[in-house]
mmCIF file of C-alpha atoms in Angstrom:
data_model
loop_
_atom_site.group_PDB
_atom_site.id
_atom_site.type_symbol
_atom_site.label_atom_id
_atom_site.label_comp_id
_atom_site.label_asym_id
_atom_site.label_seq_id
_atom_site.Cartn_x
_atom_site.Cartn_y
_atom_site.Cartn_z
ATOM 1 C CA UNK Z 1 90.067 127.674 88.838
ATOM 2 C CA UNK Z 2 87.724 129.115 86.935
ATOM 3 C CA UNK Z 3 88.156 127.186 83.614
ATOM 4 C CA UNK Z 4 88.633 123.810 85.312
ATOM 5 C CA UNK Z 5 87.010 124.002 88.605
ATOM 6 C CA UNK Z 6 85.188 121.013 90.208
ATOM 7 C CA UNK Z 7 81.610 120.647 89.759
ATOM 8 C CA UNK Z 8 80.166 120.560 93.057
ATOM 9 C CA UNK Z 9 76.588 119.967 94.580
ATOM 10 C CA UNK Z 10 75.578 121.467 97.736
ATOM 11 C CA UNK Z 11 75.653 118.899 100.793
ATOM 12 C CA UNK Z 12 77.672 116.249 98.452
ATOM 13 C CA UNK Z 13 80.941 115.224 99.602
ATOM 14 C CA UNK Z 14 83.661 115.038 97.004
ATOM 15 C CA UNK Z 15 85.865 111.685 96.653
ATOM 16 C CA UNK Z 16 89.083 110.402 95.424
ATOM 17 C CA UNK Z 17 88.836 109.500 91.835
ATOM 18 C CA UNK Z 18 90.290 106.518 89.833
ATOM 19 C CA UNK Z 19 92.741 108.919 88.208
ATOM 20 C CA UNK Z 20 93.988 110.059 91.547
ATOM 21 C CA UNK Z 21 94.543 106.497 92.722
ATOM 22 C CA UNK Z 22 96.236 105.820 89.492
ATOM 23 C CA UNK Z 23 98.516 108.911 90.238
ATOM 24 C CA UNK Z 24 99.353 107.852 93.621
ATOM 25 C CA UNK Z 25 100.771 104.140 92.305
ATOM 26 C CA UNK Z 26 104.106 105.851 91.327
ATOM 27 C CA UNK Z 27 104.500 106.978 94.828
ATOM 28 C CA UNK Z 28 104.461 103.352 96.072
ATOM 29 C CA UNK Z 29 107.461 102.879 94.195
ATOM 30 C CA UNK Z 30 108.927 106.070 95.249
ATOM 31 C CA UNK Z 31 108.215 105.544 99.012
ATOM 32 C CA UNK Z 32 110.097 102.060 98.279
ATOM 33 C CA UNK Z 33 113.185 103.770 96.803
ATOM 34 C CA UNK Z 34 113.405 105.973 99.945
ATOM 35 C CA UNK Z 35 113.117 102.849 102.070
ATOM 36 C CA UNK Z 36 116.037 101.254 99.827
ATOM 37 C CA UNK Z 37 118.337 104.318 100.049
ATOM 38 C CA UNK Z 38 118.125 104.547 103.903
ATOM 39 C CA UNK Z 39 118.816 100.754 103.932
ATOM 40 C CA UNK Z 40 121.982 101.203 101.764
ATOM 41 C CA UNK Z 41 123.222 104.012 103.810
ATOM 42 C CA UNK Z 42 122.075 103.441 107.362
ATOM 43 C CA UNK Z 43 124.161 106.430 109.027
ATOM 44 C CA UNK Z 44 123.508 109.789 110.083
ATOM 45 C CA UNK Z 45 124.364 111.131 106.328
ATOM 46 C CA UNK Z 46 122.296 108.673 105.202
ATOM 47 C CA UNK Z 47 119.420 109.481 107.344
ATOM 48 C CA UNK Z 48 119.967 112.938 106.081
ATOM 49 C CA UNK Z 49 119.885 112.179 102.470
ATOM 50 C CA UNK Z 50 116.684 109.987 102.873
ATOM 51 C CA UNK Z 51 114.881 112.814 104.634
ATOM 52 C CA UNK Z 52 115.744 115.244 102.074
ATOM 53 C CA UNK Z 53 114.559 112.948 99.329
ATOM 54 C CA UNK Z 54 111.326 111.832 100.922
ATOM 55 C CA UNK Z 55 110.560 115.820 101.683
ATOM 56 C CA UNK Z 56 110.869 116.154 98.095
ATOM 57 C CA UNK Z 57 108.562 113.656 97.207
ATOM 58 C CA UNK Z 58 105.973 114.463 99.630
ATOM 59 C CA UNK Z 59 106.188 118.067 98.569
ATOM 60 C CA UNK Z 60 105.233 117.035 94.967
ATOM 61 C CA UNK Z 61 102.603 114.835 96.001
ATOM 62 C CA UNK Z 62 101.299 117.279 98.550
ATOM 63 C CA UNK Z 63 100.921 120.372 96.218
ATOM 64 C CA UNK Z 64 99.227 118.094 93.471
ATOM 65 C CA UNK Z 65 96.555 116.862 96.177
ATOM 66 C CA UNK Z 66 95.714 120.653 96.835
ATOM 67 C CA UNK Z 67 95.501 121.255 93.217
ATOM 68 C CA UNK Z 68 92.882 118.374 92.617
ATOM 69 C CA UNK Z 69 90.847 119.370 95.761
ATOM 70 C CA UNK Z 70 89.950 122.159 93.747
ATOM 71 C CA UNK Z 71 90.200 121.132 89.996
ATOM 72 C CA UNK Z 72 87.950 118.836 88.068
ATOM 73 C CA UNK Z 73 89.609 115.582 87.212
ATOM 74 C CA UNK Z 74 87.159 114.823 84.594
ATOM 75 C CA UNK Z 75 88.460 117.531 82.393
ATOM 76 C CA UNK Z 76 90.485 116.063 79.833
ATOM 77 C CA UNK Z 77 93.071 118.539 80.260
ATOM 78 C CA UNK Z 78 93.404 118.195 83.662
ATOM 79 C CA UNK Z 79 93.657 114.445 83.057
ATOM 80 C CA UNK Z 80 96.648 115.233 80.796
ATOM 81 C CA UNK Z 81 98.254 117.258 83.252
ATOM 82 C CA UNK Z 82 97.957 114.434 86.038
ATOM 83 C CA UNK Z 83 99.485 112.196 83.803
ATOM 84 C CA UNK Z 84 102.276 114.502 82.850
ATOM 85 C CA UNK Z 85 102.782 114.798 86.630
ATOM 86 C CA UNK Z 86 102.592 111.130 87.095
ATOM 87 C CA UNK Z 87 105.665 110.615 84.369
ATOM 88 C CA UNK Z 88 107.536 113.369 86.166
ATOM 89 C CA UNK Z 89 107.032 111.616 89.420
ATOM 90 C CA UNK Z 90 108.179 108.485 88.162
ATOM 91 C CA UNK Z 91 111.441 109.501 86.434
ATOM 92 C CA UNK Z 92 111.936 111.699 90.110
ATOM 93 C CA UNK Z 93 111.568 108.147 91.720
ATOM 94 C CA UNK Z 94 114.075 106.146 89.598
ATOM 95 C CA UNK Z 95 116.631 108.698 90.389
ATOM 96 C CA UNK Z 96 116.266 108.342 94.464
ATOM 97 C CA UNK Z 97 118.991 105.948 94.707
ATOM 98 C CA UNK Z 98 121.614 108.281 93.237
ATOM 99 C CA UNK Z 99 119.978 111.427 94.107
ATOM 100 C CA UNK Z 100 123.150 112.344 96.106
ATOM 101 C CA UNK Z 101 125.227 110.887 93.280
ATOM 102 C CA UNK Z 102 125.221 110.694 89.207
ATOM 103 C CA UNK Z 103 121.770 111.148 88.973
ATOM 104 C CA UNK Z 104 121.298 114.327 90.968
ATOM 105 C CA UNK Z 105 120.392 116.548 88.136
ATOM 106 C CA UNK Z 106 117.625 113.943 86.897
ATOM 107 C CA UNK Z 107 116.317 114.027 90.423
ATOM 108 C CA UNK Z 108 116.256 117.715 91.017
ATOM 109 C CA UNK Z 109 115.443 118.712 87.325
ATOM 110 C CA UNK Z 110 112.202 116.175 87.604
ATOM 111 C CA UNK Z 111 111.206 117.601 90.813
ATOM 112 C CA UNK Z 112 111.449 121.308 89.587
ATOM 113 C CA UNK Z 113 109.700 120.485 86.349
ATOM 114 C CA UNK Z 114 106.666 118.860 88.318
ATOM 115 C CA UNK Z 115 106.377 122.110 90.780
ATOM 116 C CA UNK Z 116 107.172 124.569 88.234
ATOM 117 C CA UNK Z 117 105.245 122.946 85.529
ATOM 118 C CA UNK Z 118 102.094 122.602 87.625
ATOM 119 C CA UNK Z 119 101.764 125.715 88.631
ATOM 120 C CA UNK Z 120 102.634 127.610 85.392
ATOM 121 C CA UNK Z 121 99.284 125.645 84.119
ATOM 122 C CA UNK Z 122 97.662 126.924 86.867
ATOM 123 C CA UNK Z 123 98.665 130.333 86.597
ATOM 124 C CA UNK Z 124 98.498 130.781 82.670
ATOM 125 C CA UNK Z 125 95.874 128.349 81.408
ATOM 126 C CA UNK Z 126 93.437 127.365 84.136
ATOM 127 C CA UNK Z 127 92.908 130.969 85.830
ATOM 128 C CA UNK Z 128 91.576 133.930 84.070
ATOM 129 C CA UNK Z 129 93.398 137.177 83.977
ATOM 130 C CA UNK Z 130 92.834 139.255 86.904
ATOM 131 C CA UNK Z 131 91.212 136.705 89.025
ATOM 132 C CA UNK Z 132 92.300 135.837 92.741
ATOM 133 C CA UNK Z 133 92.861 132.384 91.422
ATOM 134 C CA UNK Z 134 95.659 133.479 88.995
ATOM 135 C CA UNK Z 135 97.499 135.837 91.578
ATOM 136 C CA UNK Z 136 97.232 132.928 94.167
ATOM 137 C CA UNK Z 137 98.863 130.413 91.858
ATOM 138 C CA UNK Z 138 101.271 133.104 90.201
ATOM 139 C CA UNK Z 139 102.631 133.742 93.886
ATOM 140 C CA UNK Z 140 103.049 129.819 94.467
ATOM 141 C CA UNK Z 141 104.867 129.893 91.122
ATOM 142 C CA UNK Z 142 107.425 132.580 92.313
ATOM 143 C CA UNK Z 143 108.222 130.432 95.208
ATOM 144 C CA UNK Z 144 108.678 127.470 93.292
ATOM 145 C CA UNK Z 145 110.974 129.089 90.684
ATOM 146 C CA UNK Z 146 113.230 130.597 93.547
ATOM 147 C CA UNK Z 147 113.295 127.346 95.231
ATOM 148 C CA UNK Z 148 113.930 125.593 91.663
ATOM 149 C CA UNK Z 149 117.032 127.617 91.020
ATOM 150 C CA UNK Z 150 118.250 126.282 94.446
ATOM 151 C CA UNK Z 151 117.599 122.752 93.618
ATOM 152 C CA UNK Z 152 119.377 122.659 90.173
ATOM 153 C CA UNK Z 153 122.388 124.645 91.618
ATOM 154 C CA UNK Z 154 122.575 121.886 94.010
ATOM 155 C CA UNK Z 155 122.422 119.422 91.497
ATOM 156 C CA UNK Z 156 125.255 120.948 89.668
ATOM 157 C CA UNK Z 157 127.481 121.406 92.790
ATOM 158 C CA UNK Z 158 129.166 118.366 94.625
ATOM 159 C CA UNK Z 159 129.606 117.343 98.204
ATOM 160 C CA UNK Z 160 128.791 119.480 101.016
ATOM 161 C CA UNK Z 161 127.800 122.201 98.813
ATOM 162 C CA UNK Z 162 124.997 120.115 97.116
ATOM 163 C CA UNK Z 163 123.646 119.382 100.631
ATOM 164 C CA UNK Z 164 123.822 122.855 101.635
ATOM 165 C CA UNK Z 165 121.892 124.142 98.696
ATOM 166 C CA UNK Z 166 119.144 121.432 98.707
ATOM 167 C CA UNK Z 167 118.635 122.234 102.452
ATOM 168 C CA UNK Z 168 118.206 125.774 101.542
ATOM 169 C CA UNK Z 169 115.786 124.733 98.672
ATOM 170 C CA UNK Z 170 113.537 122.762 101.170
ATOM 171 C CA UNK Z 171 113.672 125.736 103.506
ATOM 172 C CA UNK Z 172 112.515 127.890 100.796
ATOM 173 C CA UNK Z 173 109.886 125.253 99.726
ATOM 174 C CA UNK Z 174 108.647 124.469 103.427
ATOM 175 C CA UNK Z 175 108.558 127.772 104.488
ATOM 176 C CA UNK Z 176 106.366 129.396 101.700
ATOM 177 C CA UNK Z 177 103.065 128.265 103.111
ATOM 178 C CA UNK Z 178 104.007 129.640 106.666
ATOM 179 C CA UNK Z 179 103.927 133.019 105.326
ATOM 180 C CA UNK Z 180 101.136 132.384 102.618
ATOM 181 C CA UNK Z 181 103.240 132.540 100.047
ATOM 182 C CA UNK Z 182 103.676 136.276 100.198
ATOM 183 C CA UNK Z 183 105.984 137.984 97.562
ATOM 184 C CA UNK Z 184 107.333 141.467 98.250
ATOM 185 C CA UNK Z 185 105.530 144.161 96.303
ATOM 186 C CA UNK Z 186 102.509 142.054 95.979
ATOM 187 C CA UNK Z 187 99.382 141.719 97.934
ATOM 188 C CA UNK Z 188 99.455 139.383 100.330
ATOM 189 C CA UNK Z 189 96.924 136.404 99.529
ATOM 190 C CA UNK Z 190 94.740 135.447 102.344
ATOM 191 C CA UNK Z 191 94.505 131.886 103.808
ATOM 192 C CA UNK Z 192 90.611 132.038 102.769
ATOM 193 C CA UNK Z 193 91.623 132.116 99.371
ATOM 194 C CA UNK Z 194 91.789 128.593 99.533
ATOM 195 C CA UNK Z 195 88.311 126.318 99.980
ATOM 196 C CA UNK Z 196 89.279 122.954 101.117
ATOM 197 C CA UNK Z 197 86.588 120.604 100.299
ATOM 198 C CA UNK Z 198 87.273 118.483 103.573
ATOM 199 C CA UNK Z 199 86.216 114.690 102.497
ATOM 200 C CA UNK Z 200 88.199 114.727 99.317
ATOM 201 C CA UNK Z 201 91.221 116.385 101.200
ATOM 202 C CA UNK Z 202 91.537 114.227 104.167
ATOM 203 C CA UNK Z 203 90.845 111.179 102.081
ATOM 204 C CA UNK Z 204 93.674 112.073 99.528
ATOM 205 C CA UNK Z 205 96.103 112.218 102.949
ATOM 206 C CA UNK Z 206 94.426 108.889 104.388
ATOM 207 C CA UNK Z 207 95.261 107.021 101.144
ATOM 208 C CA UNK Z 208 99.047 108.147 101.288
ATOM 209 C CA UNK Z 209 99.364 106.663 104.835
ATOM 210 C CA UNK Z 210 97.877 103.217 103.142
ATOM 211 C CA UNK Z 211 100.504 103.983 100.261
ATOM 212 C CA UNK Z 212 103.156 103.837 103.124
ATOM 213 C CA UNK Z 213 101.838 100.897 104.838
ATOM 214 C CA UNK Z 214 101.496 99.118 101.650
ATOM 215 C CA UNK Z 215 105.067 99.737 101.024
ATOM 216 C CA UNK Z 216 105.938 98.240 104.498
ATOM 217 C CA UNK Z 217 103.981 95.046 103.428
ATOM 218 C CA UNK Z 218 105.960 94.935 100.029
ATOM 219 C CA UNK Z 219 109.500 95.368 101.833
ATOM 220 C CA UNK Z 220 108.261 92.806 104.525
ATOM 221 C CA UNK Z 221 107.185 90.241 101.649
ATOM 222 C CA UNK Z 222 110.010 90.817 99.360
ATOM 223 C CA UNK Z 223 112.884 90.367 102.248
ATOM 224 C CA UNK Z 224 111.297 87.369 103.578
ATOM 225 C CA UNK Z 225 110.944 85.690 100.037
ATOM 226 C CA UNK Z 226 114.767 86.405 98.863
ATOM 227 C CA UNK Z 227 116.037 84.626 102.348
ATOM 228 C CA UNK Z 228 115.540 81.043 103.857
ATOM 229 C CA UNK Z 229 112.692 80.553 105.919
ATOM 230 C CA UNK Z 230 113.981 79.510 109.290
ATOM 231 C CA UNK Z 231 111.651 79.574 112.462
ATOM 232 C CA UNK Z 232 112.971 82.849 113.680
ATOM 233 C CA UNK Z 233 112.860 84.526 110.429
ATOM 234 C CA UNK Z 234 109.012 83.066 109.757
ATOM 235 C CA UNK Z 235 108.285 84.524 113.394
ATOM 236 C CA UNK Z 236 110.187 87.731 112.535
ATOM 237 C CA UNK Z 237 107.813 88.010 109.278
ATOM 238 C CA UNK Z 238 104.730 87.494 111.350
ATOM 239 C CA UNK Z 239 105.870 90.196 114.032
ATOM 240 C CA UNK Z 240 106.547 92.706 111.165
ATOM 241 C CA UNK Z 241 103.103 92.096 109.498
ATOM 242 C CA UNK Z 242 101.068 92.602 112.563
ATOM 243 C CA UNK Z 243 103.047 95.439 113.386
ATOM 244 C CA UNK Z 244 102.031 96.932 110.334
ATOM 245 C CA UNK Z 245 98.440 96.157 110.835
ATOM 246 C CA UNK Z 246 98.778 97.790 114.453
ATOM 247 C CA UNK Z 247 100.228 100.869 112.869
ATOM 248 C CA UNK Z 248 97.103 100.930 110.680
ATOM 249 C CA UNK Z 249 94.712 100.298 113.486
ATOM 250 C CA UNK Z 250 96.370 103.143 115.593
ATOM 251 C CA UNK Z 251 95.790 105.547 112.769
ATOM 252 C CA UNK Z 252 92.418 104.783 110.849
ATOM 253 C CA UNK Z 253 90.475 103.178 114.200
ATOM 254 C CA UNK Z 254 90.093 106.727 115.557
ATOM 255 C CA UNK Z 255 92.677 109.470 114.657
ATOM 256 C CA UNK Z 256 91.870 109.971 111.015
ATOM 257 C CA UNK Z 257 88.103 110.347 111.399
ATOM 258 C CA UNK Z 258 88.665 112.603 114.331
ATOM 259 C CA UNK Z 259 90.893 114.775 112.178
ATOM 260 C CA UNK Z 260 88.819 114.801 109.571
ATOM 261 C CA UNK Z 261 85.840 116.321 111.404
ATOM 262 C CA UNK Z 262 88.201 118.676 113.285
ATOM 263 C CA UNK Z 263 89.182 119.768 109.823
ATOM 264 C CA UNK Z 264 85.421 120.021 108.688
ATOM 265 C CA UNK Z 265 84.796 122.195 111.731
ATOM 266 C CA UNK Z 266 87.697 124.368 111.985
ATOM 267 C CA UNK Z 267 87.192 128.200 111.422
ATOM 268 C CA UNK Z 268 90.694 128.437 109.952
ATOM 269 C CA UNK Z 269 90.336 125.447 107.920
ATOM 270 C CA UNK Z 270 93.380 126.376 105.298
ATOM 271 C CA UNK Z 271 95.607 126.850 108.072
ATOM 272 C CA UNK Z 272 94.729 123.723 109.947
ATOM 273 C CA UNK Z 273 94.835 121.646 106.702
ATOM 274 C CA UNK Z 274 98.374 123.289 106.073
ATOM 275 C CA UNK Z 275 99.685 122.153 109.382
ATOM 276 C CA UNK Z 276 97.498 119.088 110.629
ATOM 277 C CA UNK Z 277 97.872 117.695 107.060
ATOM 278 C CA UNK Z 278 100.734 119.162 104.659
ATOM 279 C CA UNK Z 279 103.078 119.400 107.673
ATOM 280 C CA UNK Z 280 102.386 116.867 110.154
ATOM 281 C CA UNK Z 281 101.421 114.061 108.296
ATOM 282 C CA UNK Z 282 104.710 113.658 106.337
ATOM 283 C CA UNK Z 283 106.191 112.841 109.802
ATOM 284 C CA UNK Z 284 103.534 110.117 110.199
ATOM 285 C CA UNK Z 285 104.817 108.749 106.753
ATOM 286 C CA UNK Z 286 108.297 108.963 107.868
ATOM 287 C CA UNK Z 287 107.499 106.861 111.102
ATOM 288 C CA UNK Z 288 106.118 104.583 108.762
ATOM 289 C CA UNK Z 289 108.823 104.357 106.347
ATOM 290 C CA UNK Z 290 111.519 103.984 109.246
ATOM 291 C CA UNK Z 291 109.368 100.952 110.882
ATOM 292 C CA UNK Z 292 109.447 99.284 107.439
ATOM 293 C CA UNK Z 293 113.486 99.519 107.338
ATOM 294 C CA UNK Z 294 113.504 98.380 111.182
ATOM 295 C CA UNK Z 295 111.242 95.251 109.898
ATOM 296 C CA UNK Z 296 113.544 94.415 107.224
ATOM 297 C CA UNK Z 297 116.715 94.344 109.492
ATOM 298 C CA UNK Z 298 114.837 92.259 111.933
ATOM 299 C CA UNK Z 299 113.819 89.882 109.136
ATOM 300 C CA UNK Z 300 117.494 89.515 107.815
ATOM 301 C CA UNK Z 301 118.766 89.249 111.025
ATOM 302 C CA UNK Z 302 116.491 87.853 113.660
ATOM 303 C CA UNK Z 303 118.816 86.185 115.973
ATOM 304 C CA UNK Z 304 121.625 88.497 115.948
ATOM 305 C CA UNK Z 305 122.247 91.391 118.226
ATOM 306 C CA UNK Z 306 122.159 94.789 115.880
ATOM 307 C CA UNK Z 307 124.650 97.099 115.374
ATOM 308 C CA UNK Z 308 123.824 100.668 117.065
ATOM 309 C CA UNK Z 309 122.728 102.345 113.998
ATOM 310 C CA UNK Z 310 120.299 99.556 113.214
ATOM 311 C CA UNK Z 311 118.960 99.500 116.866
ATOM 312 C CA UNK Z 312 117.961 103.076 116.469
ATOM 313 C CA UNK Z 313 116.361 102.392 113.072
ATOM 314 C CA UNK Z 314 114.307 99.655 114.524
ATOM 315 C CA UNK Z 315 113.152 101.526 117.613
ATOM 316 C CA UNK Z 316 112.680 104.910 116.263
ATOM 317 C CA UNK Z 317 110.138 104.039 113.652
ATOM 318 C CA UNK Z 318 107.255 103.333 116.138
ATOM 319 C CA UNK Z 319 108.462 105.678 118.097
ATOM 320 C CA UNK Z 320 108.195 108.750 115.580
ATOM 321 C CA UNK Z 321 104.945 107.367 114.427
ATOM 322 C CA UNK Z 322 103.314 107.672 117.802
ATOM 323 C CA UNK Z 323 105.148 110.878 118.544
ATOM 324 C CA UNK Z 324 103.519 112.343 115.241
ATOM 325 C CA UNK Z 325 100.243 111.133 116.551
ATOM 326 C CA UNK Z 326 100.476 113.178 119.767
ATOM 327 C CA UNK Z 327 101.810 116.526 117.430
ATOM 328 C CA UNK Z 328 98.665 115.817 115.414
ATOM 329 C CA UNK Z 329 96.216 115.887 118.195
ATOM 330 C CA UNK Z 330 98.073 118.881 120.009
ATOM 331 C CA UNK Z 331 97.511 120.776 116.727
ATOM 332 C CA UNK Z 332 93.993 119.870 116.177
ATOM 333 C CA UNK Z 333 92.390 119.749 119.621
ATOM 334 C CA UNK Z 334 95.156 121.322 121.845
ATOM 335 C CA UNK Z 335 95.441 118.258 124.098
ATOM 336 C CA UNK Z 336 98.155 115.602 124.850
ATOM 337 C CA UNK Z 337 97.604 112.095 123.791
ATOM 338 C CA UNK Z 338 99.118 110.384 127.052
ATOM 339 C CA UNK Z 339 98.651 106.922 125.620
ATOM 340 C CA UNK Z 340 100.911 107.365 122.626
ATOM 341 C CA UNK Z 341 103.307 109.777 124.357
ATOM 342 C CA UNK Z 342 103.708 106.742 126.894
ATOM 343 C CA UNK Z 343 104.029 104.108 123.662
ATOM 344 C CA UNK Z 344 106.557 106.522 122.185
ATOM 345 C CA UNK Z 345 108.946 106.742 125.354
ATOM 346 C CA UNK Z 346 108.470 102.923 125.729
ATOM 347 C CA UNK Z 347 109.700 102.124 122.237
ATOM 348 C CA UNK Z 348 112.986 104.213 122.867
ATOM 349 C CA UNK Z 349 113.555 102.720 126.157
ATOM 350 C CA UNK Z 350 113.240 99.185 124.351
ATOM 351 C CA UNK Z 351 116.744 100.597 122.596
ATOM 352 C CA UNK Z 352 118.441 99.840 125.555
ATOM 353 C CA UNK Z 353 117.413 96.208 125.397
ATOM 354 C CA UNK Z 354 118.488 95.869 122.102
ATOM 355 C CA UNK Z 355 122.134 96.181 123.011
ATOM 356 C CA UNK Z 356 122.189 92.876 124.307
ATOM 357 C CA UNK Z 357 118.858 91.058 123.167
ATOM 358 C CA UNK Z 358 118.710 89.675 119.751
ATOM 359 C CA UNK Z 359 116.516 91.569 116.918
ATOM 360 C CA UNK Z 360 113.481 89.244 117.460
ATOM 361 C CA UNK Z 361 112.989 90.192 120.854
ATOM 362 C CA UNK Z 362 113.196 93.762 120.467
ATOM 363 C CA UNK Z 363 110.721 93.296 117.728
ATOM 364 C CA UNK Z 364 108.290 91.415 119.725
ATOM 365 C CA UNK Z 365 108.603 94.001 122.738
ATOM 366 C CA UNK Z 366 108.021 97.108 120.270
ATOM 367 C CA UNK Z 367 104.981 95.092 118.952
ATOM 368 C CA UNK Z 368 103.698 94.802 122.520
ATOM 369 C CA UNK Z 369 103.806 98.467 122.984
ATOM 370 C CA UNK Z 370 101.679 99.202 119.762
ATOM 371 C CA UNK Z 371 99.316 96.378 121.242
ATOM 372 C CA UNK Z 372 99.391 97.999 124.289
ATOM 373 C CA UNK Z 373 98.273 101.522 123.031
ATOM 374 C CA UNK Z 374 95.490 99.898 121.054
ATOM 375 C CA UNK Z 375 94.116 98.190 123.950
ATOM 376 C CA UNK Z 376 94.335 101.451 126.457
ATOM 377 C CA UNK Z 377 92.252 103.028 123.674
ATOM 378 C CA UNK Z 378 89.897 100.380 123.607
ATOM 379 C CA UNK Z 379 89.706 100.169 127.306
ATOM 380 C CA UNK Z 380 89.312 104.066 127.550
ATOM 381 C CA UNK Z 381 86.384 103.703 125.003
ATOM 382 C CA UNK Z 382 84.777 101.203 127.412
ATOM 383 C CA UNK Z 383 84.888 102.942 130.327
ATOM 384 C CA UNK Z 384 83.328 105.867 128.538
ATOM 385 C CA UNK Z 385 80.282 103.778 127.140
ATOM 386 C CA UNK Z 386 79.946 102.474 130.871
ATOM 387 C CA UNK Z 387 79.737 105.853 132.073
ATOM 388 C CA UNK Z 388 77.556 107.016 129.240
ATOM 389 C CA UNK Z 389 79.815 109.529 128.072
ATOM 390 C CA UNK Z 390 80.149 110.126 124.289
ATOM 391 C CA UNK Z 391 82.971 109.407 122.381
ATOM 392 C CA UNK Z 392 85.495 111.956 120.998
ATOM 393 C CA UNK Z 393 84.094 111.743 117.409
ATOM 394 C CA UNK Z 394 80.474 111.697 118.868
ATOM 395 C CA UNK Z 395 81.251 114.694 120.859
ATOM 396 C CA UNK Z 396 82.423 116.539 117.510
ATOM 397 C CA UNK Z 397 79.382 115.402 115.778
ATOM 398 C CA UNK Z 398 77.173 116.739 118.189
ATOM 399 C CA UNK Z 399 78.971 119.970 118.292
ATOM 400 C CA UNK Z 400 78.282 119.942 114.683
ATOM 401 C CA UNK Z 401 74.752 119.607 114.583
#
């Protein structure tokens, strides 16, 4: 970004700015809207619709994060751009409950305007003619225009045709980075064309995890506040809060730091950032969102046996979250996380108990699994220390030095 590039100092790490944190506020609301959409349509169709909406919300945030990793947020022009993107994101979030209904065009139109508008700015305003930055942004813009046509066509269609067109649009959107935005007849842009500033980039994705966890706290509190405070419900509220804290612990105690360090040391940093953060972190977010939906169901019906669809939502949230950790470690270290994999399997097995046990028992057992994984992590760390072995993060830092 030759005209609005970030001002960097050798050896100095970039950090998220207050403007980026302000921009993120919209996505607290957006994630809450996705949760409510799923709660109101707890069926396989509802899951599919919620997933489409979540992937669109994530994709708009993700590309802005890649852009702010390079442009200068202190520039007045860049500030105005981010505020405009924030407004578009708010409009998109407002339309989420009726994204597959009467507000389909509002939802799709806002999404397309965000993606096309942002990269039109990068192509024709931020980048000079003939530069790699313009060629790179222009290639992405072409992909956004192709996907945008499908998004708008889907919004104008109805029923299965809308779903099919929007799935095709997502395939274009999510497939573009896999081919590094190759456009027939144009020179291919190499992954090295993107220079990822690791500290800022990882921090931004970590903050989105905080957004998702924050939404879980909000939905837990809001649900409890609207209901009678029985002993069972207060217990369910406490379990939900501790479970959210456990999700935070599992990611931020070690995973976040190791992922950031692995990214910093990667020879193929752009590709690893794409795979581990752009693609896999949305699975972590989906796990948190589904866990929040499960918490609300348990708080609303603590002493009842949940319906099959509700049980699936309750147990699949933490299971998906742990499986996402397994996939993240596999991509970044080429190793399996046996504790998290075992925890995910245990969560799914608890679903069988939910067919005859009340929701409160299921929630307690799931929390027990999460706590067991945390304890197993701590015990493994203690055994390493007794043997005089370095932690995974210490090994990475030693390798780097």
